[in-house]
PDB file of C-alpha atoms in Angstrom:
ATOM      1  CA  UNK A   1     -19.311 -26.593   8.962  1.00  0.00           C
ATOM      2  CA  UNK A   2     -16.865 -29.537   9.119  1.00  0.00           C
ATOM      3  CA  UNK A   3     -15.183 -28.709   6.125  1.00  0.00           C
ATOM      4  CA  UNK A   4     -15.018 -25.101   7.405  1.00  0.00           C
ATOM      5  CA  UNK A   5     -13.244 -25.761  10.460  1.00  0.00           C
ATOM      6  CA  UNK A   6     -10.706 -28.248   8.007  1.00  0.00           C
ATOM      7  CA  UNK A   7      -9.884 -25.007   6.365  1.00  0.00           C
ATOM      8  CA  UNK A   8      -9.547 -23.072   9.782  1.00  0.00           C
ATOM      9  CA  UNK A   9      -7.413 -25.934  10.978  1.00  0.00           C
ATOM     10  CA  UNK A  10      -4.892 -25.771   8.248  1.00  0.00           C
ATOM     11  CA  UNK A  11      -4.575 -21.992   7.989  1.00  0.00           C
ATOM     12  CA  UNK A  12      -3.642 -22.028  11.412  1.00  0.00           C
ATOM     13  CA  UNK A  13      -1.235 -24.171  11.164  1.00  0.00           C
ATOM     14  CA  UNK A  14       0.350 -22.066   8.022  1.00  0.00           C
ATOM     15  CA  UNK A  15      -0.355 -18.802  10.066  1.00  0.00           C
ATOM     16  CA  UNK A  16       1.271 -20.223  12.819  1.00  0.00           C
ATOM     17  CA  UNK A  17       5.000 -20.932  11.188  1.00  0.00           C
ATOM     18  CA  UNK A  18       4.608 -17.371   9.517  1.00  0.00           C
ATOM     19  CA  UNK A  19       4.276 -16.260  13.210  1.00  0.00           C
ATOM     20  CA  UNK A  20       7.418 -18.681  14.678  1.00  0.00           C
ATOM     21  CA  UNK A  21       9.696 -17.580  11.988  1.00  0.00           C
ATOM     22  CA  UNK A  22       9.022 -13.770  12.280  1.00  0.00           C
ATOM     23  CA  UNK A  23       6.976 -13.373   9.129  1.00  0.00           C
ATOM     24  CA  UNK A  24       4.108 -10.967   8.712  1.00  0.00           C
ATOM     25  CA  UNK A  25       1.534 -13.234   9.156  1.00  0.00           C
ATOM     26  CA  UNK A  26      -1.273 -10.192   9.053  1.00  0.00           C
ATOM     27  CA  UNK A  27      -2.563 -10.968   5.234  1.00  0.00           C
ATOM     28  CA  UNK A  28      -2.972 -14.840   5.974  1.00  0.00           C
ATOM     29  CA  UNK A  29      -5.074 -14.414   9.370  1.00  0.00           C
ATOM     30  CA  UNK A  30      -7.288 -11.860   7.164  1.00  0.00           C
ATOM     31  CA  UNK A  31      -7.987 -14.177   4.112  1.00  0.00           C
ATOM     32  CA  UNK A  32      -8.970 -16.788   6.506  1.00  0.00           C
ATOM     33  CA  UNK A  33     -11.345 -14.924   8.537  1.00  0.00           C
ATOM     34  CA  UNK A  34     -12.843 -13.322   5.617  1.00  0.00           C
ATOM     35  CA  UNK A  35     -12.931 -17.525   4.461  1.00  0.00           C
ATOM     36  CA  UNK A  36     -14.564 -18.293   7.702  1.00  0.00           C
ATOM     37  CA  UNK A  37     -17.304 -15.300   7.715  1.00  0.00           C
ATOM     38  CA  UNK A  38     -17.607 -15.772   3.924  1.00  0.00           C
ATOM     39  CA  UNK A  39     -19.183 -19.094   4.859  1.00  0.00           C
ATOM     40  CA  UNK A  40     -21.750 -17.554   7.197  1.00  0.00           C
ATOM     41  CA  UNK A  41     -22.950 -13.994   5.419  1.00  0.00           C
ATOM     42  CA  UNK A  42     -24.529 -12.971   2.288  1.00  0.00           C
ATOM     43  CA  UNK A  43     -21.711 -12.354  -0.449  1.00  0.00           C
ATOM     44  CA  UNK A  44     -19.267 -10.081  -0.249  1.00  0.00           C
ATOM     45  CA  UNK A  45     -19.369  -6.012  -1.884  1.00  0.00           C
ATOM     46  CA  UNK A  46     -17.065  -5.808  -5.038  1.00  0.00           C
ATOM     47  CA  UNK A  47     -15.130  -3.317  -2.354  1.00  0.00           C
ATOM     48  CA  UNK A  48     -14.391  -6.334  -0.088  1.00  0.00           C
ATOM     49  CA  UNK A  49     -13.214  -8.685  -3.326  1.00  0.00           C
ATOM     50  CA  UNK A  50     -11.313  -5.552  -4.936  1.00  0.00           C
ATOM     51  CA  UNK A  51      -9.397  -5.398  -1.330  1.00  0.00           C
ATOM     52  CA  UNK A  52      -8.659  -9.231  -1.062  1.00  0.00           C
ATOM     53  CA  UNK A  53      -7.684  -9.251  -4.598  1.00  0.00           C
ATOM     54  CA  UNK A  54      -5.297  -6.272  -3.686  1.00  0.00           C
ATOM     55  CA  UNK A  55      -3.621  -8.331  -0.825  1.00  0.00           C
ATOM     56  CA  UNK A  56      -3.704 -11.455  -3.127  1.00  0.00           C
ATOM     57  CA  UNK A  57      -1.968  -9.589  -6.170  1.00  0.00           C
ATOM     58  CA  UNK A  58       0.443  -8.074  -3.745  1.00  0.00           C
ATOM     59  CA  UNK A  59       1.947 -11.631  -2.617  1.00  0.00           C
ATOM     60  CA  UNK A  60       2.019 -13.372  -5.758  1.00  0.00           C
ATOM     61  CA  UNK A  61       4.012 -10.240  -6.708  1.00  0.00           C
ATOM     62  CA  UNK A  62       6.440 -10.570  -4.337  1.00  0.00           C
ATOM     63  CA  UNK A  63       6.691 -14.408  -4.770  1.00  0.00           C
ATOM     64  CA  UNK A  64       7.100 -13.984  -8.515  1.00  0.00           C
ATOM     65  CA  UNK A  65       9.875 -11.732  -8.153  1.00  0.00           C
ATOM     66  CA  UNK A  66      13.086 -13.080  -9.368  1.00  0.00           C
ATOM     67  CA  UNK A  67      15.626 -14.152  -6.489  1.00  0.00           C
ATOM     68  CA  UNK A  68      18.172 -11.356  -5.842  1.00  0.00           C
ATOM     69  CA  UNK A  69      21.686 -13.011  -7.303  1.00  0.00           C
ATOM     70  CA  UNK A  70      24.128 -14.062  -4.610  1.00  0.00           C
ATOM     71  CA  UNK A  71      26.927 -11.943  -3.891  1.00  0.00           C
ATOM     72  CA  UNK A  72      30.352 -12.616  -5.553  1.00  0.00           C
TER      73      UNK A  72
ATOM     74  CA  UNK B   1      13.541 -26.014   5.160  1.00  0.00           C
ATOM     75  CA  UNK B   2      11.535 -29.391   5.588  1.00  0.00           C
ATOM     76  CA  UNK B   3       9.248 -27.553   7.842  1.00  0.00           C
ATOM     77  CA  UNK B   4       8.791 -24.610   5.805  1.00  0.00           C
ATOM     78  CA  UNK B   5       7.664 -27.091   2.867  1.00  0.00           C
ATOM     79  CA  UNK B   6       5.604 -28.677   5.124  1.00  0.00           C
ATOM     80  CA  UNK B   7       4.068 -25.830   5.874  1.00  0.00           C
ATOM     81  CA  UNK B   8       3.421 -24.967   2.128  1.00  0.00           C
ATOM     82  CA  UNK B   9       1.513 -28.434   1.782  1.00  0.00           C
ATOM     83  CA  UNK B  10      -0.158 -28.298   4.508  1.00  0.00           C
ATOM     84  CA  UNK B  11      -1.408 -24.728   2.759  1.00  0.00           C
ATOM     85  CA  UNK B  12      -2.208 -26.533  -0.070  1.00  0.00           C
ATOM     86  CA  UNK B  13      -5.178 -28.321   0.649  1.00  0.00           C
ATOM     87  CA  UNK B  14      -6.552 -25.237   1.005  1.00  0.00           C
ATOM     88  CA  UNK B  15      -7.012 -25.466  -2.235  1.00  0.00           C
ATOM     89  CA  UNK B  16      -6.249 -28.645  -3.454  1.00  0.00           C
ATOM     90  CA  UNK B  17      -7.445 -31.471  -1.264  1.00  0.00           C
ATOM     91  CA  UNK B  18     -10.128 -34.169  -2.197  1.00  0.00           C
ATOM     92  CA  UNK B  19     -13.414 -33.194  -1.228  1.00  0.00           C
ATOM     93  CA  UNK B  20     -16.474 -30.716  -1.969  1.00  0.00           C
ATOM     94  CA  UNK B  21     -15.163 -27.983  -4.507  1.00  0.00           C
ATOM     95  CA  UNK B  22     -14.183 -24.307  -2.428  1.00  0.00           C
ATOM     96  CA  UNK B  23     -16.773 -23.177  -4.458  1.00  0.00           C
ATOM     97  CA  UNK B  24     -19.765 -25.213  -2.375  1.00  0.00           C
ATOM     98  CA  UNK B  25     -18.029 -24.362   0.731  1.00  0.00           C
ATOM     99  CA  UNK B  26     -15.441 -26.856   0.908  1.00  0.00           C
ATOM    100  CA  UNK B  27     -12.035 -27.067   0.910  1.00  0.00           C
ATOM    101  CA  UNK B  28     -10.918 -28.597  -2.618  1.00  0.00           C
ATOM    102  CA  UNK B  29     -10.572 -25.857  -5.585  1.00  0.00           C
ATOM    103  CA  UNK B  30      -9.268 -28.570  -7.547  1.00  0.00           C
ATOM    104  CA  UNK B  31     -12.983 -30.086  -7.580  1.00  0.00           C
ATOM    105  CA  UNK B  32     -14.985 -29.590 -10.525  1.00  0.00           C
ATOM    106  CA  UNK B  33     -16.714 -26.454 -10.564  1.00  0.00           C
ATOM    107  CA  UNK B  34     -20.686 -25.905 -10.157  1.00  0.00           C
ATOM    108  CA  UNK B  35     -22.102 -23.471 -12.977  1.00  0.00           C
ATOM    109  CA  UNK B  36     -22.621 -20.637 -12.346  1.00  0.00           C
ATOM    110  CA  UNK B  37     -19.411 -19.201 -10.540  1.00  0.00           C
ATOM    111  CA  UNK B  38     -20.416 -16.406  -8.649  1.00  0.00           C
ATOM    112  CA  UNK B  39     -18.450 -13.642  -6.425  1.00  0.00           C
ATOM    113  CA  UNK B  40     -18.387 -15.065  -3.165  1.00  0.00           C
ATOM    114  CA  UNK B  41     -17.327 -18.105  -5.037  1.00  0.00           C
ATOM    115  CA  UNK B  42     -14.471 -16.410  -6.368  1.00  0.00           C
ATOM    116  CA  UNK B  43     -13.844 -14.216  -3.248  1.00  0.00           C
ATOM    117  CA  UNK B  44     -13.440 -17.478  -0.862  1.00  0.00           C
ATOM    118  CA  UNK B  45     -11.064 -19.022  -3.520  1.00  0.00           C
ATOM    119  CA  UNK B  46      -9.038 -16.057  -3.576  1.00  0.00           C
ATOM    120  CA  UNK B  47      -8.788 -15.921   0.297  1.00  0.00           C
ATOM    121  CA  UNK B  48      -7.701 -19.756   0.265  1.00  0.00           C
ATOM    122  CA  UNK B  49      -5.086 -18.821  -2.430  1.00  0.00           C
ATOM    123  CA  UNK B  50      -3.700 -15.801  -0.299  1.00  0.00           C
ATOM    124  CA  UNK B  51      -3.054 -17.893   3.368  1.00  0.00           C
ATOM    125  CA  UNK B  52      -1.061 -20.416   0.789  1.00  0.00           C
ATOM    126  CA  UNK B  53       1.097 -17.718  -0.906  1.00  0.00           C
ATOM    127  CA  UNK B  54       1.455 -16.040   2.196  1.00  0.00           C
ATOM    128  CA  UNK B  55       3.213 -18.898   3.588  1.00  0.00           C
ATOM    129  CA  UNK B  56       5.200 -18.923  -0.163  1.00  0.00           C
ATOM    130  CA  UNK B  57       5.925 -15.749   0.789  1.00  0.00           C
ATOM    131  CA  UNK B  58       7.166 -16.814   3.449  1.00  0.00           C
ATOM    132  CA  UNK B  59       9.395 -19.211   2.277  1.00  0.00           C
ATOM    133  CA  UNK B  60      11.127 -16.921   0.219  1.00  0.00           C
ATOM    134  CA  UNK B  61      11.762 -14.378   2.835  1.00  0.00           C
ATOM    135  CA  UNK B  62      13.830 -16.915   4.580  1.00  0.00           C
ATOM    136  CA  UNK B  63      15.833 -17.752   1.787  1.00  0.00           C
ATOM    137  CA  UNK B  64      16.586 -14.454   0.536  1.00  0.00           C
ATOM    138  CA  UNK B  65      17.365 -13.783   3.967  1.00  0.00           C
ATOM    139  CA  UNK B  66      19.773 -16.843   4.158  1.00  0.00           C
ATOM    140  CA  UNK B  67      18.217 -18.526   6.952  1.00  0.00           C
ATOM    141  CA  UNK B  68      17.674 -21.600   5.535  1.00  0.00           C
ATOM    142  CA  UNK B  69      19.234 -24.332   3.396  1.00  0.00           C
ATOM    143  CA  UNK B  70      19.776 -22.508   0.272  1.00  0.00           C
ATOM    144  CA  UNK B  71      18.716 -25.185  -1.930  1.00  0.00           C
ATOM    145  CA  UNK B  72      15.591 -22.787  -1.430  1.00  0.00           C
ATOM    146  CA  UNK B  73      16.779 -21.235  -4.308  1.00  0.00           C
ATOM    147  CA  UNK B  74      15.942 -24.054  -6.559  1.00  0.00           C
ATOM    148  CA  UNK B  75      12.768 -25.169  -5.208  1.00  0.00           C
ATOM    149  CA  UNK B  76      11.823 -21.455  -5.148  1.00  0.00           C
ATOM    150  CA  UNK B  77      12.780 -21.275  -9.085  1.00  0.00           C
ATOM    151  CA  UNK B  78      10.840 -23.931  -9.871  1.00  0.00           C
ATOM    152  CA  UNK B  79       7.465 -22.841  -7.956  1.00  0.00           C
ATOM    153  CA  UNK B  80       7.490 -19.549  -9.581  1.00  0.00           C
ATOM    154  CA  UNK B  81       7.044 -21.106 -13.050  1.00  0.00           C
ATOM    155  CA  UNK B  82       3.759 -21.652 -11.631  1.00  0.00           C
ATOM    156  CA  UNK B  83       2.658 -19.091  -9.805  1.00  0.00           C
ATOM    157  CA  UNK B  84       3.885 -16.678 -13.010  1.00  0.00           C
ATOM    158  CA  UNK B  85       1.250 -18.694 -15.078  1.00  0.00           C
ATOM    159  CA  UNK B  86      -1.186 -18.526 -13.094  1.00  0.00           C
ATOM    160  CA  UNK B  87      -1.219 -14.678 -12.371  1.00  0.00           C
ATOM    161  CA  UNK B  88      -2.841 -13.917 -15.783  1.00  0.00           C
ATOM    162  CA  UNK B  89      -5.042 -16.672 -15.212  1.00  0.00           C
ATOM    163  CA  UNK B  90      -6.612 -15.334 -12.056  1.00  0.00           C
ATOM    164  CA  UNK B  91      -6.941 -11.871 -13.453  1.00  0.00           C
ATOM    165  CA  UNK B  92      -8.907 -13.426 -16.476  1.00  0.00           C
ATOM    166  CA  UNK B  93     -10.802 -15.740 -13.924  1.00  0.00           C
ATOM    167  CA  UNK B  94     -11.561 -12.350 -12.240  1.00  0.00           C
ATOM    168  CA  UNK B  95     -13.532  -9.801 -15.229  1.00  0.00           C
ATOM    169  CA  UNK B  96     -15.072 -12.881 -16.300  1.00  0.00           C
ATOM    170  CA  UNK B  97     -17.197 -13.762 -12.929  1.00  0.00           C
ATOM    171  CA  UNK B  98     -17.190  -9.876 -12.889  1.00  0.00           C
ATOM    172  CA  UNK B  99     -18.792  -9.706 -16.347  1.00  0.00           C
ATOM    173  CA  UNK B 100     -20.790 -13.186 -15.965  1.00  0.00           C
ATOM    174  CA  UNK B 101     -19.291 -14.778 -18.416  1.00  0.00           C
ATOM    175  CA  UNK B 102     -19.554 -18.388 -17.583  1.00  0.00           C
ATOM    176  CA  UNK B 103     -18.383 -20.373 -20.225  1.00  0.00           C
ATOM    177  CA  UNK B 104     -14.881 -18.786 -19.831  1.00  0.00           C
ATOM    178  CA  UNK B 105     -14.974 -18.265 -16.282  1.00  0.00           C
ATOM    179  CA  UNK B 106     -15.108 -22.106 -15.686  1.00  0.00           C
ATOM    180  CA  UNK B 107     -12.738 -22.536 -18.305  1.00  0.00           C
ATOM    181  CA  UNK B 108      -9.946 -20.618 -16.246  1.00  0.00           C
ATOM    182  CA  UNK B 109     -11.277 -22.052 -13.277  1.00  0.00           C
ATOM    183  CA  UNK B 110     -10.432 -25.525 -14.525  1.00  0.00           C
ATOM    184  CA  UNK B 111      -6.588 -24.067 -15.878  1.00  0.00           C
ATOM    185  CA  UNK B 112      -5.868 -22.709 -12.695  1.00  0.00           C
ATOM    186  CA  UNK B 113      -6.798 -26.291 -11.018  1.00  0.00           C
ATOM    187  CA  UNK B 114      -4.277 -28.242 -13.416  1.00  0.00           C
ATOM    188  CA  UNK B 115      -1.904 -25.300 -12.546  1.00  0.00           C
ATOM    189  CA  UNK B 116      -2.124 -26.035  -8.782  1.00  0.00           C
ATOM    190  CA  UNK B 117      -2.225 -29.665  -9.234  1.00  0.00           C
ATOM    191  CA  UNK B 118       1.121 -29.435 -11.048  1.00  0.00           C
ATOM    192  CA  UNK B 119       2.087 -27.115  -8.499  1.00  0.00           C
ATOM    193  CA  UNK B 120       1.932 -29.767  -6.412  1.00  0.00           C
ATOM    194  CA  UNK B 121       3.181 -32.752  -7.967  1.00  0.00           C
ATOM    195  CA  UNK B 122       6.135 -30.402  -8.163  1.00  0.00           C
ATOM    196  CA  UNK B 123       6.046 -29.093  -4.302  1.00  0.00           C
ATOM    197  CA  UNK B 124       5.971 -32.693  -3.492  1.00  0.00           C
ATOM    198  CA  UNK B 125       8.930 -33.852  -5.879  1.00  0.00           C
ATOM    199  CA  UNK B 126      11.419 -31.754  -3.961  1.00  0.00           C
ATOM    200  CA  UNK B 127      10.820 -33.968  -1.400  1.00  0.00           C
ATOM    201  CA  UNK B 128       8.413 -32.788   1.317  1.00  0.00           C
ATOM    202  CA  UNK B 129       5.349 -35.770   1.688  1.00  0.00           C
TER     203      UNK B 129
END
């Protein structure tokens, strides 16, 4: 439980600054309530990993894009 | 920027702190794997892993978007060299918990914690503590 509400604790703080600065904070307050419950409840359907996986894959996507070249 | 970063690392124990491996319920993913590596194993790692690239995300947003320091640009850069290796990684890590193949499941399991160790060293070398 402790080391649960660690991980609560520091996703907050990370959802928190997505919030402040305008961000869409929506896929990080999923993925750590799904990282809460997952703690709790029997394991997930493949549906629920095939979603979170989906969400996952999205972001490192968009992260791994390459930067968009300053304008002359 | 600092705060942004700081944000980032504080995402980043999420999956990388000392302590009892993500895979026993704790927070460290960088701890050594138990055998066998099952799917809620793998679906609470890959929930800690999407808050922190959310907040990468993030990050990047900002920059592209000018709103910060754009020595972004460079710490970005140099992040992605990461996150592109570890893509292919995950996706492996993935069919082979899916297919119960152990062996190689903990072997990606262990690349992917060098990975985000590195990741770090590197996160922290552009000068966020």
């Amino acid at each position: 439980m402790e080391s649960v509400l660690n991980v609560v604790s520091k996703g907050v703080s990370v959802i928190t600054t997505l919030l402040q600065t305008g961000e869409d904070a929506m896929p990080a307050v999923k993925a750590l309530a799904d990282l809460v419950s997952g703690h709790q409840t029997s394991d997930p359907t493949q549906e629920d990993l095939d979603k979170c996986e989906e969400a996952l894959d999205a972001l490192i996507d968009e992260f791994n894009l390459p930067l968009p070249t300053d304008d002359a | 920027m600092k705060r942004i970063l700081t944000v980032i690392l504080l995402a980043l124990p999420l999956m990388a702190c000392a302590g009892e491996s993500i895979f026993k319920g704790g927070t460290s993913v960088l701890a050594t794997a138990p055998n066998p590596i099952t799917r809620t194993m793998l679906y609470n790692v890959e929930n800690g892993l999407t808050v922190a690239v959310a907040s990468l995300v993030g990050y990047k947003r900002l920059c592209v978007q000018k709103l910060i320091d754009q020595s972004c640009r460079g710490v970005i850069v140099k992040l992605q060299s990461y996150t592109i290796k570890a893509k292919p990684i995950l996706i492996s890590l993935r069919s082979f918990v899916r297919n119960n193949d152990q062996v190689n499941a903990i072997t990606a399991y262990a690349t992917i914690s060098q990975l985000l160790s590195d990741f770090r060293a590197a996160a922290a070398a552009n000068g966020v503590k």
